[in-house]
Amino acid sequence: MEIHRYEKIWTAVALLLIVGLIATVTYGALGPGVKMVDDSGGTIDADSLGDTEFADPGVTKVGEDQYEVHVVARQFLFQPGTTSPIRVPANSEVTFYITSPDVVHGFEIAGTNVNTMAIPGQVAEVTVRFDEPAEYGIVCHEYCGAGHHTMAGQLVVVPEDEYDTEGS
């Protein structure tokens, strides 16, 4: 059986594309700084956020250069983040705990690897390191209602010497 030259070329191109796709997925799964969000954040009663650490969401210093940020995503804002930016110091490791009391939202800090869903009753946990002062936008990437397009926030990484423990 003879195979036409063009058929051999297209078969080789198709195999290269398949190998490239597998290599890209493998690199994305195993590459540095990329990991899947799991259920390590736990679950809570979405109707009783006032009885949890989400009653007063914000930034908390938990160690030397380590901070926790509790964020509530609700229609159509991030608390904190929308009315006042989340402020963290540079050269710090920040763990975000995100949940929602109403509907499914997205929580993405543009320009970082932080990208997760905020699901009612579940707490998403994502840790990221900020080395340089910068400003980042926070967006909801899950359609959450008529005002979804207005749901945005801001994260400000300030120089260490300008940050105080009050979060200003």
XYZ file of C-alpha atoms in Angstrom:
168
model
C 0.000 0.000 0.000
C 1.395 3.286 -1.021
C 0.708 6.428 1.013
C 0.620 9.685 -0.869
C 3.314 12.229 -0.002
C 0.773 14.892 1.097
C -0.970 12.397 3.344
C 2.360 11.674 5.044
C 2.978 15.403 5.534
C -0.497 16.014 7.020
C -0.126 12.995 9.297
C 3.218 14.331 10.532
C 1.729 17.812 11.121
C -1.219 16.319 13.017
C 1.142 14.272 15.211
C 3.248 17.367 15.920
C 0.121 19.287 16.968
C -0.955 16.469 19.286
C 2.516 16.248 20.854
C 2.586 20.064 21.214
C -0.833 20.055 22.883
C 0.189 17.343 25.343
C 3.470 19.155 26.091
C 1.624 22.431 26.712
C -0.900 20.821 29.058
C 1.868 18.959 30.910
C 3.919 22.134 31.322
C 0.828 24.026 32.513
C 0.044 21.348 35.085
C 3.602 20.925 36.374
C 5.176 24.335 35.691
C 6.259 26.609 38.518
C 3.541 28.697 40.114
C 0.686 26.830 38.515
C -1.442 24.585 40.665
C -5.030 23.597 40.856
C -7.276 25.141 43.444
C -8.641 22.475 45.721
C -11.107 22.309 48.588
C -8.464 22.966 51.264
C -10.228 26.218 52.205
C -13.140 24.261 53.658
C -16.847 24.913 53.693
C -19.080 27.339 55.577
C -22.757 28.133 55.874
C -23.326 30.712 53.145
C -26.324 32.117 55.044
C -24.297 32.747 58.206
C -21.148 34.550 57.078
C -21.558 36.871 60.073
C -20.610 33.987 62.352
C -17.318 33.317 60.547
C -14.035 35.051 59.805
C -15.862 36.597 56.846
C -17.944 38.764 59.206
C -15.224 41.415 59.009
C -13.365 40.652 55.778
C -9.978 42.232 55.174
C -6.233 41.862 55.602
C -4.719 40.165 58.653
C -1.010 39.762 59.405
C -0.383 36.162 60.440
C 3.419 35.977 60.426
C 6.601 37.621 59.312
C 5.802 38.790 55.771
C 2.680 36.615 55.716
C -0.855 37.909 55.414
C -4.333 36.497 55.052
C -7.059 38.272 53.140
C -10.671 37.234 53.593
C -12.786 38.362 50.645
C -16.546 38.128 50.209
C -17.725 38.231 46.604
C -21.342 39.304 46.359
C -23.527 40.869 43.728
C -21.829 43.084 42.430
C -18.767 43.843 44.519
C -15.765 42.415 46.285
C -15.593 43.153 49.980
C -12.905 44.471 50.402
C -11.639 45.456 46.995
C -14.421 47.369 45.285
C -15.166 50.377 47.516
C -11.662 50.404 48.994
C -8.670 48.563 47.528
C -7.073 45.582 49.218
C -3.671 46.805 50.405
C -0.782 44.473 51.139
C 2.948 45.153 51.504
C 5.561 44.188 48.927
C 7.824 41.218 49.674
C 5.007 39.345 51.338
C 3.150 36.090 50.891
C -0.596 36.570 50.832
C -3.202 33.857 51.208
C -6.636 34.773 49.925
C -9.759 33.115 51.320
C -12.715 33.829 49.059
C -16.358 32.903 49.405
C -19.774 34.099 48.300
C -23.118 34.318 50.113
C -25.324 34.592 47.021
C -24.296 33.168 43.641
C -21.179 31.815 41.928
C -18.604 34.518 41.225
C -15.104 34.575 39.818
C -12.062 36.060 41.537
C -9.145 36.871 39.286
C -6.279 39.202 40.074
C -5.192 40.308 36.635
C -1.494 39.839 35.982
C -1.071 37.064 38.577
C -1.871 33.356 38.782
C -4.743 34.049 41.204
C -7.869 32.854 39.447
C -10.583 30.942 41.254
C -14.310 30.655 41.691
C -16.233 31.927 44.720
C -18.945 29.382 45.384
C -21.602 29.831 48.087
C -20.785 27.543 50.990
C -17.194 26.898 49.926
C -14.002 28.762 50.744
C -11.411 29.014 47.984
C -7.818 29.323 49.218
C -5.104 30.781 46.984
C -1.603 31.872 48.008
C 0.561 34.265 46.027
C 3.773 36.194 46.664
C 4.037 39.885 45.840
C 7.639 41.068 45.536
C 7.229 44.509 43.978
C 4.850 47.416 44.560
C 2.127 47.392 41.931
C -1.578 47.840 41.335
C -3.729 44.978 40.114
C -7.295 44.817 38.940
C -9.682 42.251 40.407
C -12.396 40.965 38.112
C -15.310 38.576 38.338
C -15.085 36.122 35.460
C -18.294 34.203 36.156
C -21.544 35.714 34.966
C -23.334 36.571 38.215
C -26.258 38.715 37.140
C -27.293 41.896 35.386
C -24.570 43.997 37.039
C -21.782 41.493 36.410
C -19.943 43.870 34.098
C -19.548 46.363 36.970
C -18.087 43.860 39.414
C -14.447 44.810 39.791
C -11.975 45.703 42.497
C -8.402 46.662 43.088
C -5.381 45.244 44.896
C -2.551 47.624 45.761
C 0.868 46.290 46.735
C 2.588 49.114 48.583
C 6.274 49.409 49.533
C 6.987 47.751 52.878
C 7.934 51.027 54.559
C 4.609 52.600 53.555
C 2.483 49.766 54.898
C 1.262 49.704 58.446
C -0.468 46.844 60.181
C -3.775 48.681 60.060
C -3.847 47.910 56.346
C -3.625 51.489 55.128
